[in-house]
PDB file of C-alpha atoms in Angstrom:
ATOM      1  CA  MET A1035       0.062 -19.508  86.607  1.00 51.00           C
ATOM      2  CA  THR A1036       0.112 -19.994  90.379  1.00 51.00           C
ATOM      3  CA  THR A1037      -1.210 -17.454  92.809  1.00 52.00           C
ATOM      4  CA  ARG A1038       0.713 -17.027  96.006  1.00 55.00           C
ATOM      5  CA  LEU A1039      -1.200 -16.202  99.156  1.00 59.00           C
ATOM      6  CA  SER A1040       0.391 -13.250 100.903  1.00 64.00           C
ATOM      7  CA  LEU A1041       0.406 -12.881 104.655  1.00 62.00           C
ATOM      8  CA  PHE A1042       0.397  -9.112 104.295  1.00 63.00           C
ATOM      9  CA  ASN A1043      -2.492  -8.563 101.878  1.00 67.00           C
ATOM     10  CA  SER A1044      -4.824  -7.075 104.495  1.00 68.00           C
ATOM     11  CA  PRO A1045      -5.743  -3.414 103.951  1.00 64.00           C
ATOM     12  CA  LEU A1046      -4.879  -2.863 107.632  1.00 65.00           C
ATOM     13  CA  LEU A1047      -1.198  -3.765 107.065  1.00 66.00           C
ATOM     14  CA  LEU A1048       0.161  -0.821 105.093  1.00 68.00           C
ATOM     15  CA  GLY A1049       3.805  -0.712 104.092  1.00 69.00           C
ATOM     16  CA  PHE A1050       4.696  -4.271 105.122  1.00 66.00           C
ATOM     17  CA  ASP A1051       5.813  -5.370 101.645  1.00 70.00           C
ATOM     18  CA  GLN A1052       9.462  -5.061 102.774  1.00 67.00           C
ATOM     19  CA  PHE A1053       8.763  -7.607 105.542  1.00 63.00           C
ATOM     20  CA  GLU A1054       7.343 -10.003 102.987  1.00 70.00           C
ATOM     21  CA  ARG A1055      10.500  -9.748 100.878  1.00 69.00           C
ATOM     22  CA  THR A1056      12.596 -10.299 104.015  1.00 63.00           C
ATOM     23  CA  LEU A1057      10.636 -13.451 104.894  1.00 64.00           C
ATOM     24  CA  ASP A1058      11.218 -14.750 101.367  1.00 67.00           C
ATOM     25  CA  ARG A1059      14.966 -14.174 101.790  1.00 62.00           C
ATOM     26  CA  ILE A1060      14.958 -15.959 105.141  1.00 57.00           C
ATOM     27  CA  ALA A1061      13.112 -18.963 103.715  1.00 61.00           C
ATOM     28  CA  LYS A1062      15.648 -19.197 100.896  1.00 63.00           C
ATOM     29  CA  ASN A1063      18.630 -18.989 103.291  1.00 56.00           C
ATOM     30  CA  SER A1064      17.252 -21.500 105.809  1.00 57.00           C
ATOM     31  CA  ALA A1065      18.022 -24.376 103.444  1.00 57.00           C
ATOM     32  CA  GLU A1066      21.751 -23.786 103.965  1.00 64.00           C
ATOM     33  CA  GLY A1067      23.346 -26.207 106.392  1.00 76.00           C
ATOM     34  CA  TYR A1068      27.035 -25.305 106.430  1.00 83.00           C
ATOM     35  CA  PRO A1069      28.647 -24.048 108.533  1.00 90.00           C
ATOM     36  CA  PRO A1070      26.722 -24.807 111.704  1.00 92.00           C
ATOM     37  CA  TYR A1071      26.099 -21.834 113.982  1.00 94.00           C
ATOM     38  CA  ASN A1072      24.743 -20.721 117.357  1.00 95.00           C
ATOM     39  CA  ILE A1073      22.987 -17.488 118.280  1.00 95.00           C
ATOM     40  CA  GLU A1074      23.114 -16.471 121.922  1.00 95.00           C
ATOM     41  CA  GLN A1075      21.960 -13.566 124.074  1.00 94.00           C
ATOM     42  CA  ILE A1076      24.803 -11.624 125.706  1.00 93.00           C
ATOM     43  CA  GLY A1077      23.408  -9.208 128.289  1.00 89.00           C
ATOM     44  CA  ASP A1078      20.361  -7.016 127.755  1.00 88.00           C
ATOM     45  CA  GLU A1079      21.412  -5.521 124.420  1.00 91.00           C
ATOM     46  CA  GLY A1080      23.947  -8.009 123.055  1.00 94.00           C
ATOM     47  CA  LEU A1081      23.763 -10.952 120.682  1.00 95.00           C
ATOM     48  CA  ARG A1082      26.533 -13.265 119.493  1.00 97.00           C
ATOM     49  CA  ILE A1083      26.543 -15.408 116.378  1.00 97.00           C
ATOM     50  CA  THR A1084      29.124 -18.209 116.538  1.00 97.00           C
ATOM     51  CA  LEU A1085      29.991 -20.162 113.387  1.00 96.00           C
ATOM     52  CA  ALA A1086      32.045 -23.368 113.394  1.00 94.00           C
ATOM     53  CA  VAL A1087      34.713 -22.660 110.767  1.00 93.00           C
ATOM     54  CA  ALA A1088      37.420 -25.203 111.589  1.00 89.00           C
ATOM     55  CA  GLY A1089      40.345 -25.028 109.199  1.00 87.00           C
ATOM     56  CA  PHE A1090      39.635 -21.453 108.081  1.00 91.00           C
ATOM     57  CA  THR A1091      42.017 -18.606 108.866  1.00 92.00           C
ATOM     58  CA  SER A1092      40.977 -14.981 109.266  1.00 93.00           C
ATOM     59  CA  GLU A1093      42.307 -14.374 105.736  1.00 93.00           C
ATOM     60  CA  ASP A1094      39.907 -17.045 104.409  1.00 93.00           C
ATOM     61  CA  LEU A1095      36.860 -15.339 105.962  1.00 96.00           C
ATOM     62  CA  SER A1096      34.976 -12.124 105.250  1.00 96.00           C
ATOM     63  CA  VAL A1097      32.169 -10.505 107.240  1.00 97.00           C
ATOM     64  CA  GLN A1098      30.101  -7.837 105.470  1.00 96.00           C
ATOM     65  CA  ILE A1099      26.814  -6.003 105.850  1.00 94.00           C
ATOM     66  CA  GLU A1100      24.806  -5.726 102.639  1.00 92.00           C
ATOM     67  CA  ASP A1101      21.420  -3.970 102.844  1.00 86.00           C
ATOM     68  CA  ASN A1102      20.593  -4.952 106.453  1.00 86.00           C
ATOM     69  CA  GLN A1103      21.912  -8.443 105.805  1.00 90.00           C
ATOM     70  CA  LEU A1104      24.968  -9.846 107.568  1.00 95.00           C
ATOM     71  CA  VAL A1105      26.891 -11.979 105.058  1.00 95.00           C
ATOM     72  CA  ILE A1106      29.742 -14.276 106.138  1.00 96.00           C
ATOM     73  CA  ARG A1107      31.809 -15.859 103.383  1.00 96.00           C
ATOM     74  CA  GLY A1108      34.543 -18.451 103.629  1.00 95.00           C
ATOM     75  CA  ARG A1109      36.924 -19.445 100.859  1.00 93.00           C
ATOM     76  CA  GLN A1110      39.728 -21.966 101.223  1.00 86.00           C
ATOM     77  CA  THR A1111      42.211 -22.804  98.520  1.00 81.00           C
ATOM     78  CA  ASP A1112      43.730 -26.211  97.904  1.00 78.00           C
ATOM     79  CA  ASP A1113      47.383 -26.619  98.806  1.00 78.00           C
ATOM     80  CA  ARG A1114      48.755 -28.100  95.578  1.00 83.00           C
ATOM     81  CA  SER A1115      52.035 -29.072  97.267  1.00 89.00           C
ATOM     82  CA  ARG A1116      50.321 -31.748  99.396  1.00 85.00           C
ATOM     83  CA  ILE A1117      49.762 -35.288  98.169  1.00 88.00           C
ATOM     84  CA  TYR A1118      46.729 -36.854  99.856  1.00 85.00           C
ATOM     85  CA  LEU A1119      46.424 -40.619 100.307  1.00 90.00           C
ATOM     86  CA  HIS A1120      42.919 -40.070 101.688  1.00 89.00           C
ATOM     87  CA  ARG A1121      41.033 -36.794 101.607  1.00 82.00           C
ATOM     88  CA  GLY A1122      38.116 -36.630 104.031  1.00 80.00           C
ATOM     89  CA  ILE A1123      38.404 -32.897 104.793  1.00 77.00           C
ATOM     90  CA  ALA A1124      37.572 -30.961 101.669  1.00 70.00           C
ATOM     91  CA  ALA A1125      38.491 -27.333 101.150  1.00 74.00           C
ATOM     92  CA  ARG A1126      35.128 -25.740 100.604  1.00 81.00           C
ATOM     93  CA  GLN A1127      33.506 -22.399 100.191  1.00 90.00           C
ATOM     94  CA  PHE A1128      30.447 -21.137 102.009  1.00 92.00           C
ATOM     95  CA  GLN A1129      28.191 -18.163 102.373  1.00 93.00           C
ATOM     96  CA  ARG A1130      25.909 -17.755 105.389  1.00 92.00           C
ATOM     97  CA  SER A1131      23.475 -14.832 105.605  1.00 90.00           C
ATOM     98  CA  PHE A1132      21.494 -13.367 108.495  1.00 91.00           C
ATOM     99  CA  VAL A1133      18.844 -10.689 108.033  1.00 88.00           C
ATOM    100  CA  LEU A1134      19.328  -7.929 110.616  1.00 91.00           C
ATOM    101  CA  ALA A1135      16.444  -5.981 112.098  1.00 87.00           C
ATOM    102  CA  GLU A1136      16.496  -2.207 111.883  1.00 85.00           C
ATOM    103  CA  GLY A1137      18.859  -0.734 114.471  1.00 87.00           C
ATOM    104  CA  ILE A1138      21.035  -3.819 115.050  1.00 91.00           C
ATOM    105  CA  GLU A1139      24.732  -2.980 114.821  1.00 93.00           C
ATOM    106  CA  VAL A1140      27.689  -5.286 114.289  1.00 95.00           C
ATOM    107  CA  VAL A1141      30.138  -4.514 117.108  1.00 95.00           C
ATOM    108  CA  GLY A1142      32.998  -6.803 116.048  1.00 96.00           C
ATOM    109  CA  ALA A1143      34.198 -10.236 114.982  1.00 97.00           C
ATOM    110  CA  SER A1144      36.887 -12.589 116.319  1.00 97.00           C
ATOM    111  CA  LEU A1145      38.244 -16.005 115.375  1.00 97.00           C
ATOM    112  CA  ASP A1146      39.148 -18.331 118.260  1.00 95.00           C
ATOM    113  CA  ASN A1147      39.895 -22.072 118.035  1.00 94.00           C
ATOM    114  CA  GLY A1148      37.924 -22.586 114.829  1.00 93.00           C
ATOM    115  CA  LEU A1149      34.923 -20.544 116.004  1.00 96.00           C
ATOM    116  CA  LEU A1150      34.040 -17.241 114.370  1.00 97.00           C
ATOM    117  CA  ASN A1151      32.251 -14.993 116.881  1.00 98.00           C
ATOM    118  CA  ILE A1152      30.297 -12.002 115.595  1.00 97.00           C
ATOM    119  CA  ASP A1153      29.017  -9.654 118.286  1.00 97.00           C
ATOM    120  CA  LEU A1154      25.895  -7.592 117.683  1.00 96.00           C
ATOM    121  CA  LYS A1155      24.230  -4.827 119.652  1.00 95.00           C
ATOM    122  CA  ARG A1156      20.454  -4.633 119.754  1.00 88.00           C
ATOM    123  CA  PRO A1157      19.418  -1.324 121.318  1.00 83.00           C
ATOM    124  CA  LEU A1158      16.303  -1.482 123.459  1.00 80.00           C
ATOM    125  CA  PRO A1159      13.418   0.233 121.674  1.00 78.00           C
ATOM    126  CA  GLU A1160      12.137   3.451 123.165  1.00 82.00           C
ATOM    127  CA  PRO A1161       8.381   3.908 123.120  1.00 86.00           C
ATOM    128  CA  LYS A1162       7.351   6.615 120.678  1.00 88.00           C
ATOM    129  CA  VAL A1163       4.111   8.537 121.005  1.00 90.00           C
ATOM    130  CA  ARG A1164       3.239  11.355 118.634  1.00 90.00           C
ATOM    131  CA  THR A1165       0.046  13.420 118.610  1.00 91.00           C
ATOM    132  CA  ILE A1166      -1.353  14.439 115.230  1.00 91.00           C
ATOM    133  CA  LYS A1167      -3.111  17.826 115.118  1.00 91.00           C
ATOM    134  CA  ILE A1168      -6.602  17.719 113.629  1.00 91.00           C
ATOM    135  CA  GLU A1169      -7.026  20.643 111.251  1.00 91.00           C
ATOM    136  CA  GLN A1170     -10.288  22.612 111.095  1.00 87.00           C
ATOM    137  CA  PRO A1171     -11.970  23.351 107.765  1.00 82.00           C
ATOM    138  CA  ALA A1172     -11.439  26.905 106.433  1.00 73.00           C
ATOM    139  CA  GLN A1173     -15.053  27.977 107.206  1.00 61.00           C
ATOM    140  CA  ALA A1174     -14.858  26.995 110.877  1.00 57.00           C
ATOM    141  CA  ALA A1175     -11.449  28.599 111.294  1.00 55.00           C
ATOM    142  CA  SER A1176     -12.710  31.981 109.953  1.00 59.00           C
ATOM    143  CA  GLY A1177     -15.358  32.177 112.657  1.00 58.00           C
ATOM    144  CA  ALA A1178     -18.452  31.688 110.479  1.00 56.00           C
ATOM    145  CA  ALA A1179     -21.024  29.770 112.453  1.00 59.00           C
ATOM    146  CA  GLY A1180     -23.457  27.452 110.736  1.00 61.00           C
ATOM    147  CA  PRO A1181     -24.470  27.338 107.076  1.00 64.00           C
ATOM    148  CA  GLN A1182     -24.532  30.522 105.046  1.00 66.00           C
ATOM    149  CA  THR A1183     -27.411  31.509 102.729  1.00 68.00           C
ATOM    150  CA  ILE A1184     -27.008  33.116  99.363  1.00 69.00           C
ATOM    151  CA  ASP A1185     -29.637  35.514  98.004  1.00 69.00           C
ATOM    152  CA  VAL A1186     -30.466  34.443  94.482  1.00 72.00           C
ATOM    153  CA  ALA A1187     -33.193  37.025  93.766  1.00 67.00           C
ATOM    154  CA  PRO A1188     -33.091  38.316  90.223  1.00 68.00           C
ATOM    155  CA  ASP A1189     -31.377  41.632  89.840  1.00 65.00           C
ATOM    156  CA  ARG A1190     -33.923  44.337  89.108  1.00 63.00           C
ATOM    157  CA  GLY A1191     -31.879  46.882  87.423  1.00 60.00           C
ATOM    158  CA  ASP A1192     -34.752  49.160  86.140  1.00 59.00           C
ATOM    159  CA  ALA A1193     -33.095  52.445  85.726  1.00 53.00           C
TER     160      ALA A1193
END
């Protein structure tokens, strides 16, 4: 049995288990090499992912969002009517995934000269400050000041 060292096992990092799963997914997807892609900044809030998908038509491609993950799939079919003397360009399938941060939206996708462009919008984060009210114990709220004493003298009920 092997023990895996977690980056997020500190008691100060509460609720980061989702990030750990995301990093595992990224590490698994980074081994993929096809198709090649670029990611570029477009303005203050925009991103563009460009994939080189030469030979694919828009009908051969699909772009989907699955649980904060952008998944691009390509599927080509062989043309059985062609007779190849040499075949150096294979019809192939691919799947390329990108994990999206919370709040990133896919604006659109276009295919131009063998390049699939997927435009994303990354809204600028707004600083959030929230004050938490500190509740007073019930004794202090009722106005009783200091500790209270209880008389424990035996009851002398001589009647």
